[in-house]
Amino acid sequence: MSTATKTGVQRQIAMVLDLNKCLNCQTCTVSCKKLWNQDAGTDYAYWNNVETRPGTGYPKQWSELGGRDAQGKASRGTVPDLDTQYGRAWNFNHELVLLKPKGDRNKPKAWLRPQGGNGEGSRPTWGANWDEDQGTGTYPGDNHYFYLPRLCNHCTHPACLDACPRSAIHKRKEDGIVLVDQDRCHGYRFCAEACPYKKIYYDTQRQVATKCIFCFPRIEEGEAPACARQCPGRLRFVGYADDRDGPIWKLVEKWKVALPLHPEYGLAPNVFYVPPMSPPKLDAQGRPTDQPRIEPAYLESLFGKRVHQALATIEAERAKKKQGKPSELMDLLIAFDWNKSFAIPAQSSKQPSGQQATKK
Ligand code: SF4
Ligand code: SF4
Ligand code: SF4
């Protein structure tokens, strides 16, 4: 019996992201923001964000803000703080940076300033991607980082849905997309507390919850979500989890190289990641060792124990490809034929099914 059948949805749409190919260009972030999420009350909120790992993430240290513990039990969560964990939006002081004499530019008066701030004494101290490209380790021996794009996982067992006393969150039967009915939402934010991925945002002006909608109007038309379609790295795959000819089933079930983020939370995410490989650490003489730069234990803390076998499979298939032998897995991951990255038949019925109503 498929996961979709067990949970009452007819089919489950899903996404796989190959972390070996992410450029941190943020095209996904911007395409989502421009398309869906430009309300003034959510200017701090990125339904899709890309964070540098190891790093603090967005919101800051989100995996420590509760919702689910390491055994998958519900735990008291917190709503991330706008100032200290998200960071408010800021403006660039273009006049100072571009037009003033060079000496003025270095004065501590802020070429970044919080929106509404005057620039003097009000410099932002935190925001999305504040620690971008910092990573960890020491050059040249073991310094490293990689990029982790994140969006709502459209979980098979959504904690946000379970936590809502207004039944304002539902999982669509036809594709498993998790949506907020903003006409029912009273802005209690129990969903934001409960989601351990911290992928529910609160619209401070309309006073309702908002989140990634998996671009459902595009899915209904057979189009890939904007964040996937616009990705220049061609690292995102979208399709139905039970489609044996599609990329999701092949990467998740057949090759077992695509893994959920924090599987220990027990929500059964439907966004999966191909874990990043890394070059070797160098020894004191600058010679390559047999240790990968990205600590296996760190990857295990993100993707669970299966990450080691997944990396071994990718390594073996890559070696085959290097020898000129065929590899279905490598051809898929390289995305030679980009059309094969998306397998989304248009939905025949486009009747409204409690879609994310917007309270404007
Ligand atoms: Fe990474 Fe693609 Fe997003 Fe660029 S658009 S940051 S390559 S996921
Ligand atoms: Fe809900 Fe969070 Fe899962 Fe998205 S990631 S479905 S917001 S619990
Ligand atoms: Fe945004 Fe659509 Fe990507 Fe969700 S699937 S993060 S709504 S672009």
Tab-separated table of C-alpha atoms and ligand atoms in Angstrom:
chain	number	residue	atom	x	y	z
A	1	MET	CA	0.000	0.000	0.000
A	2	SER	CA	1.467	3.373	-0.946
A	3	THR	CA	2.012	6.187	1.544
A	4	ALA	CA	-0.563	8.241	-0.311
A	5	THR	CA	-3.230	5.553	0.127
A	6	LYS	CA	-2.475	5.111	3.814
A	7	THR	CA	-2.929	8.811	4.524
A	8	GLY	CA	-6.110	9.310	2.538
A	9	VAL	CA	-4.676	11.338	-0.325
A	10	GLN	CA	-5.038	9.881	-3.806
A	11	ARG	CA	-1.549	10.862	-4.945
A	12	GLN	CA	1.359	12.769	-3.485
A	13	ILE	CA	3.295	15.400	-5.399
A	14	ALA	CA	6.936	15.631	-4.309
A	15	MET	CA	10.221	17.398	-5.005
A	16	VAL	CA	13.837	16.206	-4.987
A	17	LEU	CA	16.731	18.674	-4.760
A	18	ASP	CA	20.277	17.620	-5.643
A	19	LEU	CA	22.490	19.541	-3.212
A	20	ASN	CA	25.565	18.837	-5.329
A	21	LYS	CA	24.348	21.381	-7.869
A	22	CYS	CA	23.003	24.339	-5.889
A	23	LEU	CA	24.728	27.646	-6.714
A	24	ASN	CA	23.078	29.747	-3.985
A	25	CYS	CA	21.930	32.111	-6.723
A	26	GLN	CA	18.598	32.581	-4.881
A	27	THR	CA	16.681	32.590	-8.175
A	28	CYS	CA	14.261	30.175	-6.524
A	29	THR	CA	13.802	32.479	-3.536
A	30	VAL	CA	13.147	35.505	-5.706
A	31	SER	CA	10.861	33.720	-8.160
A	32	CYS	CA	8.685	32.465	-5.304
A	33	LYS	CA	8.658	35.817	-3.551
A	34	LYS	CA	7.747	37.728	-6.707
A	35	LEU	CA	5.045	35.303	-7.703
A	36	TRP	CA	3.246	34.677	-4.433
A	37	ASN	CA	4.433	36.527	-1.398
A	38	GLN	CA	4.832	40.281	-1.676
A	39	ASP	CA	2.415	41.327	1.067
A	40	ALA	CA	3.782	44.022	3.348
A	41	GLY	CA	3.090	41.869	6.415
A	42	THR	CA	5.391	39.121	5.161
A	43	ASP	CA	8.308	41.084	3.786
A	44	TYR	CA	10.564	39.123	6.155
A	45	ALA	CA	9.186	35.763	5.011
A	46	TYR	CA	10.651	33.487	2.351
A	47	TRP	CA	8.499	30.473	1.546
A	48	ASN	CA	11.618	29.244	-0.285
A	49	ASN	CA	14.956	30.141	1.244
A	50	VAL	CA	18.488	28.929	0.603
A	51	GLU	CA	20.792	28.721	3.614
A	52	THR	CA	24.514	28.071	3.977
A	53	ARG	CA	25.370	24.874	5.881
A	54	PRO	CA	26.939	24.389	8.331
A	55	GLY	CA	25.312	27.569	9.538
A	56	THR	CA	22.480	29.026	11.507
A	57	GLY	CA	19.740	28.728	8.888
A	58	TYR	CA	16.623	30.803	8.472
A	59	PRO	CA	15.027	31.525	10.839
A	60	LYS	CA	18.114	31.408	13.023
A	61	GLN	CA	18.687	27.937	14.554
A	62	TRP	CA	15.257	26.823	13.333
A	63	SER	CA	15.832	23.178	14.214
A	64	GLU	CA	16.104	24.155	17.885
A	65	LEU	CA	12.787	25.982	18.005
A	66	GLY	CA	10.674	22.933	18.824
A	67	GLY	CA	7.580	21.293	17.425
A	68	ARG	CA	8.941	17.746	17.299
A	69	ASP	CA	11.703	16.144	19.321
A	70	ALA	CA	14.347	13.671	18.126
A	71	GLN	CA	11.971	10.754	18.780
A	72	GLY	CA	9.202	12.308	16.683
A	73	LYS	CA	7.112	13.295	19.695
A	74	ALA	CA	5.282	16.605	19.720
A	75	SER	CA	7.162	19.141	21.823
A	76	ARG	CA	6.316	22.697	22.753
A	77	GLY	CA	7.576	24.936	19.951
A	78	THR	CA	8.064	28.663	19.640
A	79	VAL	CA	7.123	31.174	16.987
A	80	PRO	CA	10.405	32.608	15.683
A	81	ASP	CA	11.032	36.185	16.776
A	82	LEU	CA	10.910	38.775	14.017
A	83	ASP	CA	13.906	40.800	15.216
A	84	THR	CA	16.301	38.170	16.513
A	85	GLN	CA	15.497	35.032	14.498
A	86	TYR	CA	14.137	36.208	11.150
A	87	GLY	CA	15.574	39.718	11.051
A	88	ARG	CA	13.578	42.537	9.579
A	89	ALA	CA	13.925	43.600	5.965
A	90	TRP	CA	16.449	46.337	5.311
A	91	ASN	CA	17.111	48.937	2.649
A	92	PHE	CA	20.405	49.548	0.894
A	93	ASN	CA	21.603	53.115	1.176
A	94	HIS	CA	22.445	53.411	-2.515
A	95	GLU	CA	23.184	57.101	-2.249
A	96	LEU	CA	25.916	56.541	0.305
A	97	VAL	CA	27.419	53.514	-1.439
A	98	LEU	CA	27.350	54.747	-5.023
A	99	LEU	CA	27.429	58.528	-4.960
A	100	LYS	CA	29.388	59.713	-1.925
A	101	PRO	CA	33.189	60.155	-1.928
A	102	LYS	CA	35.011	56.958	-1.049
A	103	GLY	CA	36.045	58.139	2.435
A	104	ASP	CA	32.434	58.565	3.492
A	105	ARG	CA	31.553	54.989	2.590
A	106	ASN	CA	33.563	53.525	5.427
A	107	LYS	CA	31.964	55.571	8.163
A	108	PRO	CA	29.919	53.386	10.468
A	109	LYS	CA	26.672	54.853	9.346
A	110	ALA	CA	25.148	52.130	7.525
A	111	TRP	CA	24.933	51.324	3.933
A	112	LEU	CA	22.400	48.833	5.210
A	113	ARG	CA	19.563	50.131	7.330
A	114	PRO	CA	16.374	48.628	8.680
A	115	GLN	CA	13.255	49.658	6.834
A	116	GLY	CA	11.999	52.753	8.573
A	117	GLY	CA	15.391	53.299	10.249
A	118	ASN	CA	17.381	56.475	9.688
A	119	GLY	CA	20.694	54.733	9.194
A	120	GLU	CA	22.368	56.278	12.228
A	121	GLY	CA	22.705	53.930	15.188
A	122	SER	CA	20.194	51.492	13.772
A	123	ARG	CA	22.267	49.069	11.795
A	124	PRO	CA	20.685	45.658	11.279
A	125	THR	CA	22.384	42.879	13.202
A	126	TRP	CA	20.622	39.877	11.734
A	127	GLY	CA	18.694	38.878	8.608
A	128	ALA	CA	18.202	36.092	6.109
A	129	ASN	CA	21.572	34.751	4.911
A	130	TRP	CA	23.487	36.841	7.429
A	131	ASP	CA	26.080	34.039	7.658
A	132	GLU	CA	26.053	33.275	3.931
A	133	ASP	CA	29.216	31.512	2.704
A	134	GLN	CA	30.863	31.501	6.144
A	135	GLY	CA	30.699	27.746	6.625
A	136	THR	CA	33.188	26.114	8.947
A	137	GLY	CA	36.717	24.716	9.142
A	138	THR	CA	40.120	26.265	8.488
A	139	TYR	CA	41.617	27.096	5.129
A	140	PRO	CA	43.152	25.219	3.415
A	141	GLY	CA	42.804	21.966	5.371
A	142	ASP	CA	39.127	21.448	5.981
A	143	ASN	CA	37.135	24.618	5.278
A	144	HIS	CA	33.786	23.905	3.638
A	145	TYR	CA	30.130	24.752	3.224
A	146	PHE	CA	27.203	23.799	1.006
A	147	TYR	CA	23.792	25.211	0.277
A	148	LEU	CA	20.464	23.935	1.556
A	149	PRO	CA	17.346	25.268	-0.210
A	150	ARG	CA	14.250	24.850	1.970
A	151	LEU	CA	10.514	25.036	1.430
A	152	CYS	CA	7.482	23.490	3.120
A	153	ASN	CA	7.771	19.699	2.923
A	154	HIS	CA	4.035	19.132	2.326
A	155	CYS	CA	4.440	16.459	4.955
A	156	THR	CA	2.529	13.196	4.878
A	157	HIS	CA	1.722	13.839	8.560
A	158	PRO	CA	1.708	17.637	8.814
A	159	ALA	CA	2.318	18.937	12.341
A	160	CYS	CA	0.875	22.304	11.299
A	161	LEU	CA	-2.425	20.680	10.339
A	162	ASP	CA	-2.655	18.702	13.583
A	163	ALA	CA	-2.014	21.829	15.657
A	164	CYS	CA	-4.689	24.061	14.134
A	165	PRO	CA	-7.803	24.314	16.349
A	166	ARG	CA	-9.719	26.017	13.534
A	167	SER	CA	-9.224	23.209	10.970
A	168	ALA	CA	-7.861	25.913	8.707
A	169	ILE	CA	-5.065	23.717	7.302
A	170	HIS	CA	-5.752	20.776	5.029
A	171	LYS	CA	-3.942	18.366	2.745
A	172	ARG	CA	-5.446	18.184	-0.728
A	173	LYS	CA	-6.669	14.741	-1.695
A	174	GLU	CA	-5.647	15.016	-5.346
A	175	ASP	CA	-1.959	15.823	-4.770
A	176	GLY	CA	-1.210	16.030	-1.041
A	177	ILE	CA	-0.392	19.753	-1.125
A	178	VAL	CA	-0.813	21.331	2.329
A	179	LEU	CA	-2.681	24.653	2.298
A	180	VAL	CA	-3.940	27.244	4.755
A	181	ASP	CA	-7.505	28.472	4.372
A	182	GLN	CA	-6.903	32.066	5.383
A	183	ASP	CA	-10.628	32.757	5.706
A	184	ARG	CA	-10.755	30.223	8.543
A	185	CYS	CA	-7.387	31.201	10.074
A	186	HIS	CA	-7.610	33.360	13.209
A	187	GLY	CA	-3.856	33.906	13.455
A	188	TYR	CA	-3.305	31.872	16.631
A	189	ARG	CA	0.072	30.643	15.269
A	190	PHE	CA	-0.167	27.161	16.819
A	191	CYS	CA	0.856	25.909	13.364
A	192	ALA	CA	4.018	28.028	13.431
A	193	GLU	CA	4.885	26.648	16.849
A	194	ALA	CA	4.217	23.078	15.781
A	195	CYS	CA	6.087	22.963	12.463
A	196	PRO	CA	9.605	21.792	13.368
A	197	TYR	CA	10.882	23.066	10.011
A	198	LYS	CA	9.546	26.556	10.789
A	199	LYS	CA	7.959	26.879	7.374
A	200	ILE	CA	4.785	28.638	8.489
A	201	TYR	CA	4.964	32.427	8.472
A	202	TYR	CA	2.702	34.945	10.139
A	203	ASP	CA	1.423	37.871	8.120
A	204	THR	CA	1.724	40.689	10.629
A	205	GLN	CA	-0.697	42.929	8.754
A	206	ARG	CA	-3.418	40.510	7.671
A	207	GLN	CA	-2.882	38.475	10.865
A	208	VAL	CA	-3.085	35.071	9.221
A	209	ALA	CA	-0.683	32.187	8.585
A	210	THR	CA	0.979	31.870	5.169
A	211	LYS	CA	3.165	29.181	3.642
A	212	CYS	CA	4.416	27.621	0.422
A	213	ILE	CA	1.503	26.451	-1.720
A	214	PHE	CA	3.657	24.162	-3.898
A	215	CYS	CA	2.530	26.452	-6.730
A	216	PHE	CA	-0.733	24.497	-6.912
A	217	PRO	CA	-2.205	26.568	-9.778
A	218	ARG	CA	0.843	25.603	-11.838
A	219	ILE	CA	0.669	21.962	-10.758
A	220	GLU	CA	-2.987	21.830	-11.872
A	221	GLU	CA	-1.865	22.973	-15.325
A	222	GLY	CA	1.003	20.467	-15.482
A	223	GLU	CA	3.657	23.149	-14.869
A	224	ALA	CA	6.556	22.800	-12.442
A	225	PRO	CA	6.630	25.142	-9.428
A	226	ALA	CA	8.353	28.461	-10.060
A	227	CYS	CA	11.290	27.670	-7.753
A	228	ALA	CA	11.978	24.474	-9.721
A	229	ARG	CA	11.320	25.801	-13.212
A	230	GLN	CA	13.516	28.866	-12.760
A	231	CYS	CA	16.457	27.053	-11.132
A	232	PRO	CA	19.552	27.569	-13.330
A	233	GLY	CA	21.317	24.728	-11.536
A	234	ARG	CA	18.650	22.310	-12.796
A	235	LEU	CA	18.792	20.548	-9.485
A	236	ARG	CA	15.087	20.244	-8.721
A	237	PHE	CA	12.917	17.328	-9.771
A	238	VAL	CA	9.145	17.353	-9.427
A	239	GLY	CA	6.565	14.634	-9.920
A	240	TYR	CA	4.278	12.157	-8.209
A	241	ALA	CA	5.793	9.837	-5.633
A	242	ASP	CA	4.156	6.722	-7.118
A	243	ASP	CA	5.074	7.376	-10.776
A	244	ARG	CA	7.592	4.635	-11.543
A	245	ASP	CA	8.615	6.341	-14.766
A	246	GLY	CA	9.119	9.680	-13.049
A	247	PRO	CA	12.205	11.143	-11.347
A	248	ILE	CA	10.851	11.092	-7.781
A	249	TRP	CA	10.240	7.356	-7.561
A	250	LYS	CA	13.568	6.638	-9.246
A	251	LEU	CA	15.603	8.870	-6.919
A	252	VAL	CA	13.728	8.126	-3.681
A	253	GLU	CA	12.617	4.500	-4.014
A	254	LYS	CA	14.701	2.867	-6.729
A	255	TRP	CA	18.146	4.413	-6.185
A	256	LYS	CA	17.490	5.557	-2.597
A	257	VAL	CA	19.751	8.573	-2.965
A	258	ALA	CA	17.129	11.230	-2.095
A	259	LEU	CA	16.381	11.607	1.616
A	260	PRO	CA	14.070	13.729	3.745
A	261	LEU	CA	15.423	16.460	5.987
A	262	HIS	CA	15.268	15.512	9.684
A	263	PRO	CA	13.426	12.219	9.225
A	264	GLU	CA	13.491	11.799	13.012
A	265	TYR	CA	10.697	14.352	13.348
A	266	GLY	CA	8.388	11.686	11.953
A	267	LEU	CA	6.349	13.922	9.629
A	268	ALA	CA	7.370	12.037	6.455
A	269	PRO	CA	8.351	15.015	4.286
A	270	ASN	CA	7.667	15.001	0.565
A	271	VAL	CA	10.661	17.180	-0.229
A	272	PHE	CA	13.833	15.097	-0.511
A	273	TYR	CA	17.531	15.889	-0.856
A	274	VAL	CA	20.393	14.214	-2.676
A	275	PRO	CA	23.166	14.780	-0.081
A	276	PRO	CA	26.314	16.718	-0.979
A	277	MET	CA	29.596	14.993	-1.747
A	278	SER	CA	32.795	16.784	-0.817
A	279	PRO	CA	36.490	16.875	-1.690
A	280	PRO	CA	38.920	15.385	0.851
A	281	LYS	CA	40.417	17.173	3.806
A	282	LEU	CA	44.095	18.044	3.457
A	283	ASP	CA	46.756	17.007	5.947
A	284	ALA	CA	49.344	19.365	7.456
A	285	GLN	CA	51.480	18.994	4.338
A	286	GLY	CA	48.578	19.875	2.083
A	287	ARG	CA	48.093	16.319	0.815
A	288	PRO	CA	44.600	14.871	0.342
A	289	THR	CA	43.455	12.492	3.086
A	290	ASP	CA	40.733	9.841	2.911
A	291	GLN	CA	38.405	12.023	5.044
A	292	PRO	CA	35.640	14.028	3.349
A	293	ARG	CA	35.473	17.727	4.179
A	294	ILE	CA	31.825	17.632	5.100
A	295	GLU	CA	31.643	15.631	8.314
A	296	PRO	CA	29.551	12.455	7.788
A	297	ALA	CA	28.148	12.937	11.296
A	298	TYR	CA	26.909	16.388	10.313
A	299	LEU	CA	25.150	15.011	7.240
A	300	GLU	CA	23.666	12.252	9.380
A	301	SER	CA	22.281	14.900	11.753
A	302	LEU	CA	20.431	16.436	8.801
A	303	PHE	CA	19.390	13.434	6.719
A	304	GLY	CA	19.583	10.419	9.040
A	305	LYS	CA	21.658	7.245	8.916
A	306	ARG	CA	20.695	6.406	5.343
A	307	VAL	CA	22.867	9.284	4.140
A	308	HIS	CA	26.004	7.090	4.163
A	309	GLN	CA	24.558	4.483	1.807
A	310	ALA	CA	23.153	7.223	-0.412
A	311	LEU	CA	26.592	8.830	-0.762
A	312	ALA	CA	28.183	5.439	-1.445
A	313	THR	CA	25.660	4.777	-4.227
A	314	ILE	CA	26.310	8.153	-5.846
A	315	GLU	CA	30.064	7.606	-5.610
A	316	ALA	CA	29.814	4.173	-7.241
A	317	GLU	CA	27.564	5.392	-10.058
A	318	ARG	CA	29.807	8.391	-10.657
A	319	ALA	CA	32.809	6.073	-10.966
A	320	LYS	CA	30.915	3.981	-13.532
A	321	LYS	CA	30.066	7.063	-15.548
A	322	LYS	CA	33.700	8.214	-15.458
A	323	GLN	CA	34.677	4.865	-16.964
A	324	GLY	CA	32.241	5.451	-19.822
A	325	LYS	CA	29.711	2.951	-18.552
A	326	PRO	CA	25.998	3.763	-18.572
A	327	SER	CA	24.372	5.065	-15.387
A	328	GLU	CA	20.675	5.873	-15.219
A	329	LEU	CA	21.243	7.636	-11.898
A	330	MET	CA	23.991	9.918	-13.168
A	331	ASP	CA	22.085	10.772	-16.344
A	332	LEU	CA	19.081	11.712	-14.241
A	333	LEU	CA	21.100	13.813	-11.773
A	334	ILE	CA	23.064	15.552	-14.509
A	335	ALA	CA	19.709	16.441	-16.106
A	336	PHE	CA	20.936	15.921	-19.653
A	337	ASP	CA	17.301	15.949	-20.681
A	338	TRP	CA	15.680	18.567	-18.476
A	339	ASN	CA	12.210	17.466	-19.565
A	340	LYS	CA	12.756	14.334	-17.507
A	341	SER	CA	13.158	16.427	-14.343
A	342	PHE	CA	9.465	17.255	-14.283
A	343	ALA	CA	6.704	14.661	-14.633
A	344	ILE	CA	3.519	16.560	-13.861
A	345	PRO	CA	0.429	15.617	-15.850
A	346	ALA	CA	-2.215	18.348	-15.797
A	347	GLN	CA	-5.027	17.557	-13.384
A	348	SER	CA	-8.213	16.763	-15.239
A	349	SER	CA	-10.490	18.160	-12.525
A	350	LYS	CA	-9.793	21.718	-11.521
A	351	GLN	CA	-12.673	22.063	-9.109
A	352	PRO	CA	-11.721	24.188	-6.098
A	353	SER	CA	-10.766	21.976	-3.178
A	354	GLY	CA	-10.426	24.406	-0.318
A	355	GLN	CA	-7.516	26.186	-1.941
A	356	GLN	CA	-5.479	28.675	0.024
A	357	ALA	CA	-8.041	31.423	0.279
A	358	THR	CA	-6.515	34.855	0.635
A	359	LYS	CA	-7.797	37.377	3.091
A	360	LYS	CA	-6.841	40.694	1.494
B	1	SF4	FE1	20.125	26.711	-5.769
B	1	SF4	FE2	18.542	26.491	-7.917
B	1	SF4	FE3	17.815	28.030	-5.872
B	1	SF4	FE4	19.845	28.821	-7.458
B	1	SF4	S1	17.674	28.578	-8.055
B	1	SF4	S2	19.795	28.877	-5.213
B	1	SF4	S3	20.777	26.840	-7.944
B	1	SF4	S4	18.048	25.795	-5.827
B	2	SF4	FE1	3.271	21.792	7.810
B	2	SF4	FE2	5.787	22.376	8.389
B	2	SF4	FE3	5.210	20.010	7.244
B	2	SF4	FE4	4.977	22.267	5.838
B	2	SF4	S1	6.876	21.439	6.679
B	2	SF4	S2	3.458	20.579	5.935
B	2	SF4	S3	4.316	23.757	7.368
B	2	SF4	S4	4.565	20.694	9.284
B	3	SF4	FE1	7.271	29.036	-3.641
B	3	SF4	FE2	5.954	27.455	-5.349
B	3	SF4	FE3	8.471	26.835	-4.612
B	3	SF4	FE4	6.460	26.657	-2.821
B	3	SF4	S1	6.724	25.418	-4.690
B	3	SF4	S2	8.509	27.545	-2.480
B	3	SF4	S3	5.129	28.357	-3.477
B	3	SF4	S4	7.818	28.666	-5.797
